[in-house]
Structures are given as structure tokens and as C-alpha cells.
Amino acid sequence: MNRDAVRDRLGPLAARPHVAFALAHLGEPGSADLIPTPAAVLDLDAFDRNVAKMAQRAAQAGLALRPHAKSHKTAALAHRQIAAGAVGVCCAKLAEAEALAAAGVGQILVTSPIAGTANAARAARLAAELADFRIVVDHPDAAAELGAAAQGTIQVVIDVDVGMGRTGCHDADQAAAVARAVLAQPNLKLLGVQGYGGGWQHIQGANARAAAAAEGMKALQAAIAAIRAAGGPVDVVTGGGTGTFAADAAQGVLSEVQPGSYAFMDKEYRDALKDDPDGAFEQAATIVATVISANHPKWVTLDAGLKAFSTEGPMPQPLTPKFAACAYRFFGDEHGMIGRPAGEPVARGERVALAPGHIDPTLDRYDLMHLVQGDVLVDIVRIGARGASQ
């Protein structure tokens, strides 16, 4: 990768001293060990293998693959996923979609309902600008707002609550009412439905996940029947995730799947999926930290603390072989504690790679992702939708 091209792509971020230092060593042998820490690091070969494996699984199951970009919020990675066979990506929020669209991603589904005329106008602009923009609705008023804001045709998907209770039409009657409201708007095009069981993704055991998904699909099928009875088409049935792919494929209800974490993995998924086929992906994304103090006889201190990871999931898991059996603990905003490996010295300056507890909110804490192949830093890309939760 040409350093000047990367520098130009990063814009003002390239002038930050720690970024400039990494850029100066881009492409050199051993440069992966020179990345200033704490840093979000992606093993590019492992990422590409994960992406190819999920694309193959989806193709074999006859399902369209639309990875969820809320996991990485990075246009460069979305482009790689689309190039590998994905029909597009999902975004959780309009601001995510706007950031990825500005970087050339043209096939986006926004999976969270929006409210208000200002947000409807933003959605209308995206629909006018992108080759394939889609957005979910779960209330008749949302259809009215989008219809009034439309500059042309806006493609919509009806969000159905399949058991979470977070968003979506609660029952088939509500789904039919939303369908009628969409059909009444000449500038809205109804594509189908969305049913996402987020709470199923981390259930331990493939059989338990499959049972939860089967129950949720009953609600989705009832909504589909009601929408069709109301005269609405249901050509797209989208949903699912990393943890339920096998169950989603077996149910035969979905036409499109939305996994996100499979491309990166994290401790939470590792704990839940274990040796199940849904967990057969490599830990491609890590947070790399440095030992900054090794004076204590029982532990050492890393430069990655509460600000380096999301904290609502399991603790980060050390992956560097020397530290793999050592427990990590948060040691304050800026620092982490890791136990000393038995019988081995630890020197100030040693580096430790850790699997995040929860990948999505962890990557959202970083401006940049460092792409490595072996011991070489091959690229640095912006996490362009970082913090884009509006």
C-alpha cells in the first residue's frame, strides 16, 4: 500500500504524531509491532477468510448475505464484504449510513426505525443518492413521515418484533396496519419484513438457539401472512445474525441474513458458540496493548483500560501465547491489569493482543483500524462511522 495514498485517505488524522509514526513504517517487516497502542488491529488474512466462509455458507443455503456494518463502521471493510459476494450492508443508524454512503457504499439497509420529520428527510436524501437504500418502519406514522419527505421512491421493510420487545410490530394486526399505511404512500415501495432476534445470538448451545429462533419465526410468519392478506408484497425476509445462522438457514423463513460479528469475533461469541459451526470463525480483530509497568510481583500493567474496551460484556481475553492463561482486569480508565505468566519473566514494553469482550462497541472507541498481514502493517483505515449513533 502506497504511504502517500494512505496518508491522503486518512486526511487530518494522518498528522497526529502516533499515526504519522505508524505510517512511516507502513509495509516494513516488523511494522505490526510498531503500531502505537492501545490500537484496534485487524488480521486481514483472517478477516478475508471469515468473510469468504460466511459468503459460502449463505450461498449454499440460498440466502442473500447483507453483513451488519455496525460491527465495524468502516467503509473499506464494507467494500471488501460486498466484493466477496454480499448484496450490501446493514447500518443501525442513519448517521452510520450517511458515513458509509459518503465513502462510496451504495447498498444499505437501515435496520432501526426512525422517528420525526427531520430524520425522514435524511432518509429521503439517502434514498435519492444511493443505488439501493432501504429502511425499516414499524408504525403507520413512520410511513406518513417518509412518504411526505420522499424525493422519489423510498424502499421500506416492515420491522416485526420476534420476541425481543425492542422494536417492530408487536403482532400480526400491527404489521398489517403498517403495510396498509405504506401502500397508501405512492412514493414508498414495500419490499418485505425484518425479524431480528438479538437475544438469541449468545444463547449457549446450537439446539437452544435453534429452538428460540423457531419460536420467533412463528411470529414473523404470522406477520407475513397478515401483510399479504392486506395486499402487501413480501419479497424480502431479512434478519438473523452470527449466532443463529445455522438455525436461520434450517428454518427456511428468511431470504436474507444480517450477521456482523462473524468477520471479527469476540469473547462473548466465543463463550456462547464454542465448537458449534456458527462459531467456526477466526479471531480477526484484536486490541493490542503494551506493558507499561512490570514492577509488581503478581501482575503487570497495560496501557489499555476502560477507555480501550466496551465494559458491558465479558472481560477481554489475552491471546498472545505467553499470556493466554492470564486473566485481564480493568485497572482504571487508562490501564489494565494482567497476571504474570507462571515461570516467565515479563519486560516493560512487551505487547499483548486481546480479544474484546464485545466487538461492536469496542471498535466504536477507535478512529482507526490497523490492517496487518503477519508482522507487517499493510494499511490503516478510518472507522468513519465511529460515534455515528444519531
XYZ file of C-alpha atoms in Angstrom:
390
model
C 0.000 0.000 0.000
C 1.375 3.399 -1.024
C 2.060 5.516 2.061
C 1.077 8.758 0.348
C -2.226 7.239 -0.758
C -2.977 6.078 2.780
C -1.970 9.461 4.167
C -4.297 11.236 1.733
C -7.149 8.862 2.567
C -6.752 9.450 6.308
C -6.833 13.220 5.901
C -6.201 15.268 9.076
C -5.846 12.096 11.159
C -2.575 11.372 9.354
C -0.986 14.427 11.009
C -1.398 13.047 14.511
C 2.075 12.039 15.731
C 1.189 8.440 16.587
C -0.493 7.973 13.198
C 2.412 9.570 11.367
C 4.779 7.200 13.165
C 2.794 4.139 12.064
C 2.561 5.490 8.520
C 6.319 5.967 8.372
C 6.765 2.218 8.875
C 3.894 1.034 6.674
C 4.862 -2.051 4.688
C 8.092 -2.723 6.552
C 8.849 -6.140 8.082
C 8.076 -5.996 11.797
C 5.938 -2.874 11.438
C 2.944 -4.565 13.105
C 4.928 -4.469 16.353
C 5.493 -0.729 15.997
C 1.831 0.334 15.993
C 1.312 2.774 18.897
C -1.025 1.250 21.463
C -3.717 0.739 22.520
C -4.770 0.049 18.942
C -7.510 -1.727 17.033
C -5.743 -4.274 14.838
C -7.241 -6.494 12.158
C -5.556 -9.614 10.845
C -6.501 -9.038 7.219
C -5.993 -12.628 6.102
C -8.177 -13.959 8.937
C -10.829 -11.332 8.158
C -10.884 -12.318 4.481
C -11.160 -16.000 5.386
C -14.077 -15.250 7.720
C -15.790 -13.183 5.047
C -15.325 -15.904 2.433
C -16.590 -18.612 4.794
C -19.816 -16.756 5.591
C -20.358 -15.908 1.927
C -20.012 -19.599 1.108
C -22.402 -20.636 3.886
C -25.012 -18.130 2.673
C -24.648 -19.192 -0.956
C -25.001 -22.863 -0.074
C -28.147 -22.083 1.931
C -29.626 -19.981 -0.870
C -29.639 -16.858 1.286
C -28.620 -13.329 0.368
C -25.901 -12.012 2.687
C -26.134 -8.448 3.989
C -23.499 -8.100 6.774
C -24.203 -5.663 9.578
C -21.722 -2.794 9.409
C -22.484 -1.716 12.984
C -19.778 -4.222 13.907
C -17.024 -2.234 12.168
C -18.493 1.085 10.878
C -15.742 1.071 8.259
C -16.348 1.675 4.559
C -13.145 -0.071 3.481
C -14.318 -3.282 5.142
C -17.857 -2.955 3.806
C -16.430 -2.715 0.296
C -14.433 -5.905 0.883
C -17.544 -7.730 2.081
C -19.554 -6.621 -0.948
C -16.729 -7.598 -3.284
C -16.778 -11.060 -1.683
C -20.460 -11.598 -2.505
C -22.586 -9.597 -0.055
C -25.598 -7.848 -1.605
C -24.967 -4.801 0.564
C -24.620 -3.956 4.248
C -26.834 -3.073 7.177
C -26.458 0.044 9.298
C -28.050 0.559 12.687
C -28.500 4.314 12.405
C -28.887 6.986 9.737
C -25.555 8.573 10.680
C -23.789 5.251 10.071
C -25.456 5.007 6.690
C -24.529 8.601 5.849
C -20.873 7.995 6.718
C -20.630 4.817 4.662
C -22.547 6.362 1.780
C -20.124 9.290 1.709
C -17.326 6.731 1.287
C -18.991 5.066 -1.689
C -21.047 2.257 -0.150
C -24.222 2.262 -2.210
C -26.282 -0.681 -0.935
C -27.533 -0.038 2.606
C -30.403 -1.202 4.801
C -31.037 0.836 7.970
C -32.295 -1.709 10.495
C -33.577 0.602 13.264
C -36.856 2.539 12.960
C -36.612 6.324 12.896
C -38.989 8.991 14.140
C -39.633 12.614 13.186
C -39.688 14.696 10.032
C -36.018 15.667 10.239
C -34.919 12.048 10.203
C -37.404 11.240 7.454
C -35.791 13.982 5.353
C -32.350 12.454 5.971
C -33.610 9.059 4.884
C -35.147 10.593 1.773
C -31.806 12.159 0.831
C -30.061 8.812 1.170
C -32.748 7.144 -0.920
C -32.256 9.743 -3.642
C -28.458 9.428 -3.597
C -27.825 5.684 -3.276
C -28.245 2.897 -5.766
C -30.099 0.725 -3.237
C -31.245 2.300 0.033
C -33.729 0.559 2.329
C -35.104 1.423 5.752
C -37.363 -0.310 8.267
C -40.648 1.070 9.611
C -42.814 -0.256 12.433
C -45.598 2.341 12.723
C -48.090 3.956 10.303
C -46.818 7.422 11.268
C -43.342 6.466 10.062
C -44.805 5.637 6.654
C -46.531 9.024 6.555
C -43.344 10.871 7.508
C -41.250 9.061 4.900
C -43.917 9.496 2.242
C -44.076 13.233 2.850
C -40.280 13.580 2.729
C -39.692 11.378 -0.316
C -37.865 12.928 -3.259
C -38.530 9.784 -5.279
C -39.128 6.175 -4.332
C -38.077 5.009 -0.865
C -37.818 1.261 -0.320
C -39.152 0.160 3.062
C -39.172 -3.035 5.110
C -41.628 -3.646 7.945
C -39.855 -4.418 11.212
C -41.522 -7.246 13.158
C -40.977 -7.991 16.845
C -39.952 -11.665 17.004
C -39.610 -11.730 20.782
C -37.178 -9.031 21.898
C -39.794 -6.355 22.524
C -37.323 -3.649 21.484
C -38.669 -2.508 18.112
C -41.005 -3.868 15.497
C -44.715 -4.545 15.124
C -45.813 -6.419 18.202
C -48.340 -8.641 16.423
C -49.739 -9.504 13.013
C -52.520 -6.889 13.206
C -49.973 -4.118 13.768
C -47.908 -5.401 10.834
C -50.954 -5.331 8.575
C -51.779 -1.767 9.671
C -48.251 -0.629 8.842
C -48.449 -2.397 5.479
C -51.666 -0.546 4.621
C -50.053 2.750 5.628
C -47.037 2.055 3.402
C -49.215 1.038 0.459
C -51.145 4.312 0.822
C -47.969 6.299 0.147
C -47.285 6.481 -3.613
C -43.554 7.162 -3.082
C -42.959 4.196 -0.792
C -42.166 0.727 -2.090
C -42.788 -2.153 0.297
C -40.138 -4.859 -0.049
C -40.937 -7.198 2.823
C -40.180 -7.709 6.505
C -37.367 -7.802 9.032
C -37.277 -10.084 12.063
C -34.135 -9.935 14.201
C -33.722 -11.953 17.387
C -30.788 -10.221 19.022
C -31.318 -12.017 22.300
C -30.860 -15.389 20.599
C -27.371 -14.740 19.288
C -25.477 -15.555 22.504
C -27.597 -18.437 23.799
C -25.255 -21.300 24.580
C -25.860 -24.432 22.538
C -26.934 -24.745 18.914
C -30.118 -26.601 19.839
C -31.195 -23.916 22.307
C -30.563 -21.173 19.749
C -32.488 -23.127 17.139
C -35.468 -23.537 19.486
C -35.556 -19.790 20.198
C -35.303 -18.955 16.509
C -38.081 -21.406 15.620
C -40.425 -19.758 18.126
C -39.585 -16.293 16.834
C -40.130 -17.304 13.228
C -43.725 -18.204 14.061
C -44.369 -14.547 14.867
C -42.611 -13.475 11.674
C -44.626 -15.900 9.544
C -47.867 -14.662 11.094
C -46.896 -11.078 10.221
C -46.010 -12.101 6.668
C -49.413 -13.735 6.222
C -51.195 -10.642 7.564
C -49.245 -8.288 5.315
C -50.019 -10.389 2.261
C -53.674 -10.510 3.248
C -53.597 -6.708 3.361
C -52.321 -6.668 -0.219
C -48.659 -6.075 0.544
C -45.793 -7.880 -1.173
C -43.236 -9.759 0.936
C -40.328 -10.453 -1.391
C -37.590 -9.839 1.205
C -37.453 -11.511 4.623
C -34.321 -10.266 6.365
C -32.858 -10.862 9.809
C -30.673 -13.245 11.739
C -27.115 -12.922 12.950
C -23.814 -14.652 13.558
C -25.028 -16.924 16.332
C -28.200 -18.129 14.614
C -27.023 -18.648 11.055
C -27.466 -22.424 11.112
C -30.914 -22.093 12.696
C -31.906 -19.323 10.281
C -30.909 -21.437 7.290
C -32.718 -24.515 8.642
C -35.973 -22.636 9.313
C -36.335 -21.636 5.680
C -38.181 -18.404 6.512
C -35.511 -15.779 5.857
C -34.357 -14.835 2.363
C -31.519 -12.629 3.634
C -29.241 -12.741 6.687
C -27.564 -9.917 8.628
C -24.573 -11.350 10.553
C -21.909 -8.891 11.635
C -19.542 -10.183 14.299
C -18.523 -13.286 12.328
C -15.947 -11.227 10.436
C -14.127 -10.271 13.662
C -15.393 -12.390 16.605
C -15.143 -11.550 20.310
C -15.066 -13.194 23.744
C -18.851 -13.062 24.111
C -19.408 -15.075 20.951
C -16.537 -17.425 21.782
C -18.123 -18.230 25.155
C -21.584 -18.828 23.673
C -20.817 -20.621 20.418
C -17.803 -22.686 21.464
C -17.358 -25.510 18.913
C -20.707 -25.024 17.168
C -20.467 -24.388 13.400
C -21.765 -20.849 13.977
C -18.597 -20.138 15.969
C -16.161 -21.548 13.407
C -14.618 -18.170 12.635
C -11.195 -16.817 13.486
C -10.466 -14.048 15.980
C -9.523 -11.492 13.336
C -9.888 -8.281 15.374
C -7.868 -7.581 18.490
C -6.938 -4.694 20.717
C -3.171 -4.593 21.102
C -1.760 -3.169 24.331
C 1.707 -2.589 25.781
C 3.114 -3.477 29.196
C 3.967 -0.067 30.661
C 4.860 -1.212 34.179
C 6.224 -4.582 35.323
C 7.278 -3.688 38.862
C 4.634 -5.570 40.831
C 5.492 -9.193 41.668
C 1.987 -10.552 40.894
C 0.829 -8.586 37.847
C 1.833 -6.147 35.151
C 0.061 -3.030 33.945
C -1.081 -2.457 30.358
C -1.871 0.826 28.647
C -5.410 -0.369 27.739
C -8.108 0.144 30.343
C -11.767 1.127 30.488
C -11.412 3.553 27.586
C -9.929 0.858 25.338
C -12.799 -1.673 25.543
C -16.525 -1.863 25.957
C -17.247 -2.929 29.505
C -20.747 -4.432 29.465
C -19.647 -7.853 28.234
C -17.068 -10.398 29.392
C -13.548 -9.323 30.205
C -11.121 -9.094 27.287
C -9.234 -12.325 26.693
C -5.423 -12.242 26.275
C -4.436 -14.074 23.081
C -0.670 -13.656 22.965
C 0.528 -17.201 23.791
C 2.694 -16.146 26.716
C -0.302 -14.500 28.408
C -3.118 -16.766 27.171
C -3.661 -18.341 30.607
C -3.547 -14.971 32.417
C -6.656 -13.058 33.446
C -7.173 -9.431 32.418
C -8.831 -6.947 34.764
C -9.689 -3.296 34.324
C -7.255 -1.159 36.322
C -8.761 2.278 35.742
C -9.698 4.480 32.804
C -6.332 4.198 31.059
C -4.888 0.978 32.456
C -5.433 -2.757 32.536
C -4.021 -5.417 34.834
C -2.858 -8.802 33.651
C -1.475 -11.566 35.820
C 2.112 -12.656 35.343
C 2.521 -15.904 33.393
C 3.809 -18.690 35.616
C 7.554 -19.127 35.451
C 8.139 -16.500 32.771
C 9.574 -13.002 33.128
C 7.679 -10.041 31.686
C 9.515 -6.975 30.459
C 8.315 -3.434 30.228
C 7.433 -2.780 26.575
C 6.074 -6.244 25.759
C 2.929 -6.272 23.650
C -0.277 -8.192 24.371
C -3.100 -8.861 21.902
C -6.556 -9.204 23.475
C -9.899 -10.347 22.120
C -12.523 -7.730 23.058
C -15.404 -8.832 25.230
C -17.912 -7.244 22.816
C -16.552 -6.242 19.439
C -19.105 -3.661 18.207
C -18.900 -1.038 20.975
C -15.162 -1.667 21.370
C -14.321 -0.733 17.771
C -16.583 2.307 18.136
C -13.970 3.714 20.547
C -11.279 3.960 17.858
C -10.722 6.352 14.962
C -8.545 3.921 13.032
C -8.159 0.241 12.316
C -4.685 -1.117 11.555
C -4.660 -3.906 8.967
C -1.819 -6.385 9.310
C -0.589 -9.427 7.439
C 1.827 -11.456 9.502
C 4.205 -8.973 11.123
C 3.589 -6.257 8.510
C 1.279 -3.264 8.842
C -0.224 -3.123 5.346
C -2.896 -0.435 5.690
C -4.610 1.952 8.075
C -8.305 2.711 7.531
C -10.713 5.123 9.157
C -13.565 3.805 11.256
C -15.552 6.501 9.525
C -18.856 5.961 11.322
C -17.312 5.926 14.776
C -19.744 7.517 17.233
C -22.381 7.800 14.490
C -25.376 6.963 16.661
C -27.747 9.735 15.543
